[in-house]
Tab-separated table of C-alpha atoms and ligand atoms in Angstrom:
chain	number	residue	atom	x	y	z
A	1	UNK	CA	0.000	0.000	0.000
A	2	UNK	CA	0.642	3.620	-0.634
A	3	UNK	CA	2.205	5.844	2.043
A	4	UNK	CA	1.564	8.461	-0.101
A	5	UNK	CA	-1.895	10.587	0.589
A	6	UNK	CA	-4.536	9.233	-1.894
A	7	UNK	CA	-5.307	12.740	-3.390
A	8	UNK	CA	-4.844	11.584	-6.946
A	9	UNK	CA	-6.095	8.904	-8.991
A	10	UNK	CA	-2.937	8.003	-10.098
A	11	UNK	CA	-2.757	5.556	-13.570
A	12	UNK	CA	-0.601	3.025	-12.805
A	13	UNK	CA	2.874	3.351	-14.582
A	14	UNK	CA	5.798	4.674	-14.029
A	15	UNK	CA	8.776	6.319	-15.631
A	16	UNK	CA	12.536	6.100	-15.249
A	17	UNK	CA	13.434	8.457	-17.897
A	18	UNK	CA	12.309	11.264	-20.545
A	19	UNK	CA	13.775	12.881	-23.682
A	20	UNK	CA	12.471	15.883	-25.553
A	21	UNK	CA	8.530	14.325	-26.818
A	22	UNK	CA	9.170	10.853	-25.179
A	23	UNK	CA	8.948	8.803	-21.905
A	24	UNK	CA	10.565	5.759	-21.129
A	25	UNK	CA	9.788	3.304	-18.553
A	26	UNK	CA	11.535	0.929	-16.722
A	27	UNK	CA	11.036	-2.115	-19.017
A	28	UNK	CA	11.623	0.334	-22.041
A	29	UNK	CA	7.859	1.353	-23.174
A	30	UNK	CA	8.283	3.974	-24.852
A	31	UNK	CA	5.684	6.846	-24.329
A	32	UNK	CA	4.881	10.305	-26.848
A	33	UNK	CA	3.842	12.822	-24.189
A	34	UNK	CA	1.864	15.536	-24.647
A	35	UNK	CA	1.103	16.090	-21.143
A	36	UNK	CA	4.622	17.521	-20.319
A	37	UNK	CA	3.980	17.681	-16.648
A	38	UNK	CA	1.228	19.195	-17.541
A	39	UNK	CA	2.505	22.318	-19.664
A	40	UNK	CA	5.335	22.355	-17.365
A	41	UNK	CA	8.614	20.533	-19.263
A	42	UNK	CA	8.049	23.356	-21.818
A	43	UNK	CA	11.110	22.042	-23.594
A	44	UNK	CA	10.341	18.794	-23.554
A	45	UNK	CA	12.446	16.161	-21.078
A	46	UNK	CA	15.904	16.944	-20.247
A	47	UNK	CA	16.287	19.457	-22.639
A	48	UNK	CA	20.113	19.738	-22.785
A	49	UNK	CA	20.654	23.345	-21.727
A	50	UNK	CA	18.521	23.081	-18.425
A	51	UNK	CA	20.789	19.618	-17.552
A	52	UNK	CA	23.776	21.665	-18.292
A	53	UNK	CA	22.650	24.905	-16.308
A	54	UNK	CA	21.465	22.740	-13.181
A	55	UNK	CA	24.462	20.716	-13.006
A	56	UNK	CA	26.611	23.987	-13.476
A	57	UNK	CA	24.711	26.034	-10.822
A	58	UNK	CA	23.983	22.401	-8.548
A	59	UNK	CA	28.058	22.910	-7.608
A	60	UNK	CA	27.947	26.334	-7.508
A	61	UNK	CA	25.305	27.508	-5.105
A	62	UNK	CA	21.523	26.399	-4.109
A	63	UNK	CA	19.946	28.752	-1.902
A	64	UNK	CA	20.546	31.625	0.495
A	65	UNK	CA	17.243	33.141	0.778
A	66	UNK	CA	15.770	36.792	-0.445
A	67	UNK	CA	17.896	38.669	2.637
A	68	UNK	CA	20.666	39.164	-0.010
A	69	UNK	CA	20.770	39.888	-3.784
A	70	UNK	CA	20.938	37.537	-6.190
A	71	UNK	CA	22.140	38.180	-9.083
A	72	UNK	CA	20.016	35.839	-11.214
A	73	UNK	CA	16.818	37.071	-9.750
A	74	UNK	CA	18.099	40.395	-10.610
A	75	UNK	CA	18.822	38.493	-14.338
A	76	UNK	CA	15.316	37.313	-14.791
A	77	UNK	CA	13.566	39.560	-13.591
A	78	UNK	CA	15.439	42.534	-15.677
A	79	UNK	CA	14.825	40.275	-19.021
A	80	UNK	CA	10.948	39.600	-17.799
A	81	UNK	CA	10.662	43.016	-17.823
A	82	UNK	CA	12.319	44.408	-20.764
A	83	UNK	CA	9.869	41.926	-22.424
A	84	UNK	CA	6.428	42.712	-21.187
A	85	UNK	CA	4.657	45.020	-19.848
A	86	UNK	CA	5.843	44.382	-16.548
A	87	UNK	CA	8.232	46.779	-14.177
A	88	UNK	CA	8.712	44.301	-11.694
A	89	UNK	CA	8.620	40.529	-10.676
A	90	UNK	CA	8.375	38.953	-7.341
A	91	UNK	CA	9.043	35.369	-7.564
A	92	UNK	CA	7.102	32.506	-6.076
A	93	UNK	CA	7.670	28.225	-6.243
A	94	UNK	CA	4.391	27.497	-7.931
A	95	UNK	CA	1.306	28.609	-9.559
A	96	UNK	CA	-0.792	29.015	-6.911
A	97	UNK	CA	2.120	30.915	-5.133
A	98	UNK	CA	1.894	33.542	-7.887
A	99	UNK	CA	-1.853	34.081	-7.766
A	100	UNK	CA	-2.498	34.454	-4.359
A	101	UNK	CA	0.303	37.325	-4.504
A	102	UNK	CA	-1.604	38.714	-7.518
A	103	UNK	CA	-4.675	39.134	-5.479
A	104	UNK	CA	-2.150	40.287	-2.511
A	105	UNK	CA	-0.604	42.684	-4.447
A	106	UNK	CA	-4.025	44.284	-6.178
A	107	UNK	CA	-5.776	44.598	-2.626
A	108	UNK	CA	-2.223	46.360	-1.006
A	109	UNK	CA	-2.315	48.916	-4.037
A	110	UNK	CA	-5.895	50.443	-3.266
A	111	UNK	CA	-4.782	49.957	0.509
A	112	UNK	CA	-1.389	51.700	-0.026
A	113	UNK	CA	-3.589	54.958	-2.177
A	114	UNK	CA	-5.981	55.267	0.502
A	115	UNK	CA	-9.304	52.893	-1.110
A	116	UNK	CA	-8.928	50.330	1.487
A	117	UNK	CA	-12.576	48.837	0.706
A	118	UNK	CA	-11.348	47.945	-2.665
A	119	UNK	CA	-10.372	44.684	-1.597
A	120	UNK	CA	-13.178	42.319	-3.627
A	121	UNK	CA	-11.846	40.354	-7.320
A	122	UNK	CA	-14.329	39.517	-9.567
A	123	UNK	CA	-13.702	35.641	-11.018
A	124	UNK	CA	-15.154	33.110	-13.487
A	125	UNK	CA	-17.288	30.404	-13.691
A	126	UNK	CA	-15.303	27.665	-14.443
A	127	UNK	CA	-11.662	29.225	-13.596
A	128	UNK	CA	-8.448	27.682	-12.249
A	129	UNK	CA	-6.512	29.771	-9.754
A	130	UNK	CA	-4.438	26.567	-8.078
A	131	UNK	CA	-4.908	24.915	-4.821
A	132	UNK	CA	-4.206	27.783	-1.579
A	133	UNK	CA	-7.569	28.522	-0.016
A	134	UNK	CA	-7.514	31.952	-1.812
A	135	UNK	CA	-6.988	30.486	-4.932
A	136	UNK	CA	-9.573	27.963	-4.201
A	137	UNK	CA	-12.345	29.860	-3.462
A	138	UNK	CA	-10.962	32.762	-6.392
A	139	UNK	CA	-12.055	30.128	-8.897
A	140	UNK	CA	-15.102	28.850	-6.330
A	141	UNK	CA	-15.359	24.854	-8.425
A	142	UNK	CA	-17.489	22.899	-6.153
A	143	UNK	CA	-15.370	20.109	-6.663
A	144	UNK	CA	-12.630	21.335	-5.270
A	145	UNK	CA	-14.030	23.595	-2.643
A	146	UNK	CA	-16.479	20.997	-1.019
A	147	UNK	CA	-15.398	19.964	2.750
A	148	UNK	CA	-12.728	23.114	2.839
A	149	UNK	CA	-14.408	25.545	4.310
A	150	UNK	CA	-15.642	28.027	5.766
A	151	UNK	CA	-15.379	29.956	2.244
A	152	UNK	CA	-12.238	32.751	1.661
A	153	UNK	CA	-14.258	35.700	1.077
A	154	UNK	CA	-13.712	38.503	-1.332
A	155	UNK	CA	-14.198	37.472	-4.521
A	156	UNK	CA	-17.564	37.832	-6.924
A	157	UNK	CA	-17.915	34.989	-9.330
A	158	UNK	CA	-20.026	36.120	-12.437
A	159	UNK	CA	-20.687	33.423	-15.585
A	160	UNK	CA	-17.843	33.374	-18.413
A	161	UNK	CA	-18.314	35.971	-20.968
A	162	UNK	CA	-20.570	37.792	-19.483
A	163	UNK	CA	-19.828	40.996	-20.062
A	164	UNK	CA	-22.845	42.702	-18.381
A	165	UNK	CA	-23.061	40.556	-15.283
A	166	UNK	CA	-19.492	41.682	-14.955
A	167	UNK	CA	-20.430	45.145	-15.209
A	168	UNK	CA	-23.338	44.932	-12.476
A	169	UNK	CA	-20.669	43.078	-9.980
A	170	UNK	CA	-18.488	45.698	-9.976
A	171	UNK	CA	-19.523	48.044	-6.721
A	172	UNK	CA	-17.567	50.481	-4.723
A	173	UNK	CA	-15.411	47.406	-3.233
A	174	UNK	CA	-14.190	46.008	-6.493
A	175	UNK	CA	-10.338	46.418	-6.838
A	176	UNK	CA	-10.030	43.830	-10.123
A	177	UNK	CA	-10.835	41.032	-12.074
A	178	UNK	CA	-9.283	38.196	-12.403
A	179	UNK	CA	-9.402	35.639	-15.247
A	180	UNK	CA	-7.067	33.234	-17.417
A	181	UNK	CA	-6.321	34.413	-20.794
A	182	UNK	CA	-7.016	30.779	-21.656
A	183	UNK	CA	-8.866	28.698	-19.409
A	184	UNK	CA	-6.796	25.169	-19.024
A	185	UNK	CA	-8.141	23.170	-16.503
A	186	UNK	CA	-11.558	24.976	-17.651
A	187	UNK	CA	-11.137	23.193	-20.856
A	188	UNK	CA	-8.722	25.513	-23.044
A	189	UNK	CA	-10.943	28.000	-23.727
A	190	UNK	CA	-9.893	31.184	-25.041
A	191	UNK	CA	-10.715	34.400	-24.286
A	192	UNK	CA	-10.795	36.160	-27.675
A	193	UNK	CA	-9.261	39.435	-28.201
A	194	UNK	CA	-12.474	41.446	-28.465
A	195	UNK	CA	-13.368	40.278	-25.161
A	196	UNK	CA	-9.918	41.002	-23.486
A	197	UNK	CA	-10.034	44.800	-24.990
A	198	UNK	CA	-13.580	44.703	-23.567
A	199	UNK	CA	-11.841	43.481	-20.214
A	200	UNK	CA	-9.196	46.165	-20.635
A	201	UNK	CA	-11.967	49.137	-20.967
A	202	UNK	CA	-14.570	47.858	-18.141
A	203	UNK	CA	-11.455	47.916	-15.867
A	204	UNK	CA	-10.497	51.479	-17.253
A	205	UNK	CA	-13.634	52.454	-16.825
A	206	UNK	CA	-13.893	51.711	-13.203
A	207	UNK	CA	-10.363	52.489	-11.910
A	208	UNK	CA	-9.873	48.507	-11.134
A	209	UNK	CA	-7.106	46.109	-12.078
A	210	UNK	CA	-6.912	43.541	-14.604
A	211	UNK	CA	-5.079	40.575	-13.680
A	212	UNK	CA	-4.100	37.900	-16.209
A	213	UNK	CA	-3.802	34.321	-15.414
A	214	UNK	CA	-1.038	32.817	-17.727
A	215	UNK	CA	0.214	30.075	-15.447
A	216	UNK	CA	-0.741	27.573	-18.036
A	217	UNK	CA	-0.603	29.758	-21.054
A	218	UNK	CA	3.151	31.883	-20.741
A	219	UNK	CA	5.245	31.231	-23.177
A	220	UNK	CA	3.158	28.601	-24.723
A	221	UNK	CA	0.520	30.414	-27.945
A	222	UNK	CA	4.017	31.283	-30.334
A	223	UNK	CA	3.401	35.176	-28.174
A	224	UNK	CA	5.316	35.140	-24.561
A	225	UNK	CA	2.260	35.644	-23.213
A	226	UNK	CA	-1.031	34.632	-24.782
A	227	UNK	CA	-2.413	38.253	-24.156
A	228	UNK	CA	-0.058	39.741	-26.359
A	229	UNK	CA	-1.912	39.455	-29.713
A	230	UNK	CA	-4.867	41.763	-28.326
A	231	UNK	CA	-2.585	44.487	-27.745
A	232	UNK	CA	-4.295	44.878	-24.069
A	233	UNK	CA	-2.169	45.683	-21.313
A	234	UNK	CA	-2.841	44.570	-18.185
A	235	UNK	CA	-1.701	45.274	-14.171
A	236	UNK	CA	-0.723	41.839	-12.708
A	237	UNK	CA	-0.175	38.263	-14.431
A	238	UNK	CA	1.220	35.240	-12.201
A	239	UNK	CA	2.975	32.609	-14.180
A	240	UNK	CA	4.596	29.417	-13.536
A	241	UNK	CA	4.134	25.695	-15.217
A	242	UNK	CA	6.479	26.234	-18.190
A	243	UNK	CA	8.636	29.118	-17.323
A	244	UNK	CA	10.637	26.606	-15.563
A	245	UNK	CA	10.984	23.882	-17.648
A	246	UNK	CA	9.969	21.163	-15.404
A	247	UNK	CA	11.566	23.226	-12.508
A	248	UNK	CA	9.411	24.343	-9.436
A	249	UNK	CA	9.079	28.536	-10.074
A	250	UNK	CA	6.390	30.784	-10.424
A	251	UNK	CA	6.589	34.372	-10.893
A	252	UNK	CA	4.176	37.651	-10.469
A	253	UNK	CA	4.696	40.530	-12.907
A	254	UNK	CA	3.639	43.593	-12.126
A	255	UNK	CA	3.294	47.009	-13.221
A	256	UNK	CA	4.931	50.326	-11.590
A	257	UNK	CA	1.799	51.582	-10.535
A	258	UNK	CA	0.332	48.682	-8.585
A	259	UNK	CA	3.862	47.838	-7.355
A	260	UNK	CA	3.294	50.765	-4.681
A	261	UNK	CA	2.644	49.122	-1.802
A	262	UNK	CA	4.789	45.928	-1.903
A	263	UNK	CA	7.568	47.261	0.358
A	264	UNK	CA	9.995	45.796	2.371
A	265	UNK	CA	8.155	42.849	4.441
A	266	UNK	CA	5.172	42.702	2.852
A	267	UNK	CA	5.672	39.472	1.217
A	268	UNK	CA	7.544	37.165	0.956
A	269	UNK	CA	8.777	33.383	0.167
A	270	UNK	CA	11.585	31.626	1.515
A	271	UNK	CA	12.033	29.446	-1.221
A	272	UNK	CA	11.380	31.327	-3.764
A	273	UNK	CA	13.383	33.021	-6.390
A	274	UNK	CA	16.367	31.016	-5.405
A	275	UNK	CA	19.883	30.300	-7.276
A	276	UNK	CA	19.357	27.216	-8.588
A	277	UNK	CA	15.459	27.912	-9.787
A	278	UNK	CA	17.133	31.385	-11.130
A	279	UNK	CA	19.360	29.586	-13.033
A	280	UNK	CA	16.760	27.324	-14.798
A	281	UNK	CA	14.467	30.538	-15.570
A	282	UNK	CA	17.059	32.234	-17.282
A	283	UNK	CA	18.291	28.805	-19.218
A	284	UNK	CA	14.131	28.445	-20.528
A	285	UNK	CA	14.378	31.878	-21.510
A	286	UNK	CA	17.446	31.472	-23.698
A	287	UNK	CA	16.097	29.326	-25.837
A	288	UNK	CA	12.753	31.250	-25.521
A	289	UNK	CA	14.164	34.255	-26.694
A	290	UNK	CA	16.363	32.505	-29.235
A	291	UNK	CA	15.673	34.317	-32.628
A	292	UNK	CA	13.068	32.755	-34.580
A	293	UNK	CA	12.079	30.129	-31.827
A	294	UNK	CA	8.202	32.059	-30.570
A	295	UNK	CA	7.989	32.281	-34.251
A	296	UNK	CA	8.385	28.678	-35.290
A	297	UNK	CA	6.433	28.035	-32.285
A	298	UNK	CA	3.584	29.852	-33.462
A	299	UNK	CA	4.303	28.272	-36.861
A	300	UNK	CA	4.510	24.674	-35.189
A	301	UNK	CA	1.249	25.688	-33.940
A	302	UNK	CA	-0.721	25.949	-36.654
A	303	UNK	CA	0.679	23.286	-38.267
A	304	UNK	CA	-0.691	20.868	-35.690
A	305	UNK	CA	-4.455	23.066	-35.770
A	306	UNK	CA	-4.425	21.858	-39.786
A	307	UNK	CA	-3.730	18.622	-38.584
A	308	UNK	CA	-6.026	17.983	-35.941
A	309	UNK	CA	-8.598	19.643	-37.915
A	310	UNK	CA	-8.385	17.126	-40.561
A	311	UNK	CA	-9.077	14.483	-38.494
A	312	UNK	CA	-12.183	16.953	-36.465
A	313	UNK	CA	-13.458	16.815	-40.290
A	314	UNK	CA	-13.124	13.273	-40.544
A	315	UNK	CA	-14.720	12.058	-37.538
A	316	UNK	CA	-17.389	14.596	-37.095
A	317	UNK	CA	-19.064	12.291	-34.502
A	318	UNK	CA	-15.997	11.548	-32.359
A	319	UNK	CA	-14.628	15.860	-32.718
A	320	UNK	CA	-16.519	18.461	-32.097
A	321	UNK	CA	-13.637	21.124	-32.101
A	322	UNK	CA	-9.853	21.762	-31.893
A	323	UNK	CA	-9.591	24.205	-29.280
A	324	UNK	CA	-6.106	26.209	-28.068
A	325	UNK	CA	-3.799	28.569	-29.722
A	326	UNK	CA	0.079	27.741	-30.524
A	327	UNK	CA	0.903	24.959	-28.623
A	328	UNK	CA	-1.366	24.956	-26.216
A	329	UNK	CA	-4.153	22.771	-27.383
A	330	UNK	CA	-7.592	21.196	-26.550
A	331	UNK	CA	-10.033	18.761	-28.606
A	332	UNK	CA	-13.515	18.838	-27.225
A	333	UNK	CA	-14.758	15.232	-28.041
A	334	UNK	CA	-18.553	13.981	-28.537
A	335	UNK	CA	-17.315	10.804	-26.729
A	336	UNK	CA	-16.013	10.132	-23.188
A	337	UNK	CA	-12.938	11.624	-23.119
A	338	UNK	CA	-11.944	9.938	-20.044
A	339	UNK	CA	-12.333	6.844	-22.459
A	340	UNK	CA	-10.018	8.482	-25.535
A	341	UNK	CA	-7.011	9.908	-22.945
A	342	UNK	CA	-7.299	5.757	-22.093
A	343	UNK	CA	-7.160	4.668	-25.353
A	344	UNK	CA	-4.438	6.791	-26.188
A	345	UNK	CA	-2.678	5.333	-23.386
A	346	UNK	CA	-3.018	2.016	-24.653
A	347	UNK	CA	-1.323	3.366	-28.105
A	348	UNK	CA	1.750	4.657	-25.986
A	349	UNK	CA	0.478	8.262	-25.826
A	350	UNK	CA	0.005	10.328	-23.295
A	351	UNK	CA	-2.688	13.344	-22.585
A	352	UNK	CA	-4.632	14.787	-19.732
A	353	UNK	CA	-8.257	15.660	-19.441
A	354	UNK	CA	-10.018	19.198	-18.678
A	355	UNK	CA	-13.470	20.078	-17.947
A	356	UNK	CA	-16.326	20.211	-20.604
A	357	UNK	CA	-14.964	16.955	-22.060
A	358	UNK	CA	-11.715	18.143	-23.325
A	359	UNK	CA	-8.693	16.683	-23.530
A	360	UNK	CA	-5.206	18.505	-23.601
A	361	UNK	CA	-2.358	18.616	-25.663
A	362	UNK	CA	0.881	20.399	-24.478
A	363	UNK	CA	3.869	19.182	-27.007
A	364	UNK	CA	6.913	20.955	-25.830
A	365	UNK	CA	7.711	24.070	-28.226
A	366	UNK	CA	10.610	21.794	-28.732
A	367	UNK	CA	8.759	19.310	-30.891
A	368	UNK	CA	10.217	18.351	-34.170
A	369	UNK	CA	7.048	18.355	-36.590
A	370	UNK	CA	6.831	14.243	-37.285
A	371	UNK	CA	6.620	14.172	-33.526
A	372	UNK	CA	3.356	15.872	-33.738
A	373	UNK	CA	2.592	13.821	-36.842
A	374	UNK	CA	2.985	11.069	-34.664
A	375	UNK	CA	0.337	12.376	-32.415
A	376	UNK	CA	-2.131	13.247	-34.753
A	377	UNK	CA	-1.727	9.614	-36.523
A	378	UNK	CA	-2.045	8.205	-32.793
A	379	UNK	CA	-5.304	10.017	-31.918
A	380	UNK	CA	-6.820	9.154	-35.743
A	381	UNK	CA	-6.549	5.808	-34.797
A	382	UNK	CA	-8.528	6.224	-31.650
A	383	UNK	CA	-11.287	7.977	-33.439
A	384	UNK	CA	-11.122	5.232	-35.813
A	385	UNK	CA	-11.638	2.721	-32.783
A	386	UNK	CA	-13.942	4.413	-31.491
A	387	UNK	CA	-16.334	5.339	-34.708
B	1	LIG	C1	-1.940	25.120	-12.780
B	1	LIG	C2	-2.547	26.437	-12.619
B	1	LIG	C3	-2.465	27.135	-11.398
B	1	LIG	C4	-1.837	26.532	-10.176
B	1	LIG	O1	-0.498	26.222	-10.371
B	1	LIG	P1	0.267	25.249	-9.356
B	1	LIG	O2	1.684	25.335	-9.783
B	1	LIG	O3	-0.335	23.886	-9.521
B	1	LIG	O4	0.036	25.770	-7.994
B	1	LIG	C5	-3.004	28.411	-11.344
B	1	LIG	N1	-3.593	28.967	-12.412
B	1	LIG	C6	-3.688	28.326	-13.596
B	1	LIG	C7	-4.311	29.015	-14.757
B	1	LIG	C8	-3.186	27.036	-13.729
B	1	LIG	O5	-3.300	26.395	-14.893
């Protein structure tokens, strides 16, 4: 028996080693994965540059804690910022890390300029913050909320794409909303641009912050972040997953003018921001900000959206649509998906489910294009099983 606590329903297999698109386990089985720790190993398994970088910086120094500089922090955080719309960073260890010091962050800002009672976030049916009991009750999913109460206050949860239910929660205690450019665990949906600008302006509108949920999405749509192509702007955006490869960070990016009231001891994390997850940020981003590379990605991207289509138009009773943007991708099936991520399984590739019936694919941006061949073959022959 398992010593472990039973809070997953774990499949059982196990792996003793990855490279780039594949797994491998211990009798050799050799796996495609398009889970990718679940948009984490953003470049793929062992991806040669982060082994090189963590065995460099594993001699050199670990951790020493945020009561001194460190020099790397300083690194990322300087490129993070030259890149977005972000002034500064304040690094976390994980997703959930990074949202709850979004919210921190927008209620300290209308604390620090004198509207304390802006302290209230608007959210979204069917969100994903993470785990914390901010985040928890931030997204408010029964099924993950039930038995952990009592219930965080301070947050107003209005249906998805609802503009004017959005408009009649906001009240003289709303400091922001908060919403995932695409929802992931929601079941990759994505906000289009019209509604992000409409975001943007309802926000402007009411002197409240817009925060942007790219913990699944950075990095990942061919942009850096998946905002980018609607030209909005926002205040805050946590990130984490795939900005460290595989590598426990998480990060919140924030603008000058909500930065004001995050002063010396106002948060913190022991953990996080440290040399050696420093040292893997900054080795993701190099090959991130290698020329060409969010290009291809974006070109990678639709290359597997033709592809998957194909087979959506093939199997019209199995598809129903090809969801996601770059590589960041859902199919919304007509059957079970619980039944096709098995059946995959069973033809040595890997996915991972999301709500409405989804399931997800997150090839590393790495991915050679017969890789994702590969995949698309693999899941034909599912539909076909299943027609
Ligand atoms: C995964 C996820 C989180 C939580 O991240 P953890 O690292 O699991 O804490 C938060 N927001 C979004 C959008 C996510 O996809």
């Amino acid at each position: 028996m398992s010593s472990v606590l039973g809070t997953y329903a774990r499949k059982n297999i196990s792996f003793k080693e990855g490279k780039g698109s594949y797994l491998f386990t211990d009798s050799g089985e050799k796996y495609l994965d398009f889970v990718q720790g679940i948009a984490t190993n953003i470049l793929g398994h062992c991806h040669e540059h982060l082994v090189e970088t963590i065995q460099k910086q594993s001699k050199k120094l670990w951790h020493i804690s945020n009561a001194f500089v460190i020099p790397d922090q300083e690194r990322l955080a300087k490129r993070l910022c030259e890149n977005t719309f972000a002034d500064y960073v304040c690094f976390q260890n994980s997703g959930t890390e990074a949202t709850e010091a979004s919210i921190k962050i927008a209620r300290k800002y209308f604390h620090k300029i004198g509207n304390p009672e802006k302290n209230r976030i608007i959210t979204f049916e069917g969100a994903f913050h993470g785990r914390t009991l901010a985040a928890l009750f931030a997204a408010n999913n029964p099924k993950h909320t039930e038995g952990f109460g009592p219930k965080v206050d301070g947050f107003d949860q209005v249906p998805f794409a609802d503009h004017e239910a959005i408009k009649r929660a906001i009240n003289k205690n709303t400091a922001g909303i908060m919403v995932e450019t695409i929802m992931g665990e929601g079941g990759i949906k994505v906000i289009p641009d019209f509604c992000l600008k409409g975001l943007r302006e309802i926000c402007d509108e009411n002197n409240i912050l817009l925060i942007l949920d790219e913990v699944q999405s950075a990095y990942r749509t061919g942009n850096f972040f998946a905002f980018e192509a609607s030209g909005v702007n926002p205040d805050i955006v946590p990130i984490a997953k795939g900005i460290g490869g595989g590598f426990p960070l998480g990060a919140c990016l924030v603008t000058k003018k909500v930065s004001v009231g995050m002063t010396p001891g106002t948060h913190g994390s022991t953990l996080g921001g440290n040399p050696l997850a420093m040292a893997v940020g900054n080795a993701v981003l190099d090959v991130i900000f290698a020329k060409g590379f969010l290009k291809n990605v974006k070109k990678k991207g639709e290359y597997f959206d033709l592809s998957l289509n194909k087979i959506k138009k093939k199997y019209p009773k199995i598809i129903k649509e090809i969801r996601g943007v770059g590589l960041i991708k859902g199919i919304k099936m007509l059957v079970d998906n619980t039944e096709f991520v098995k059946k995959l399984m069973d033809h040595k590739m890997l996915t991972v489910k999301a709500e409405e019936n989804v399931i997800r694919l997150f090839p590393p941006l790495t991915i050679e294009n017969k890789d994702l061949d590969e995949g698309v073959y693999k899941i034909e022959e599912v539909c076909k099983e299943m027609s």
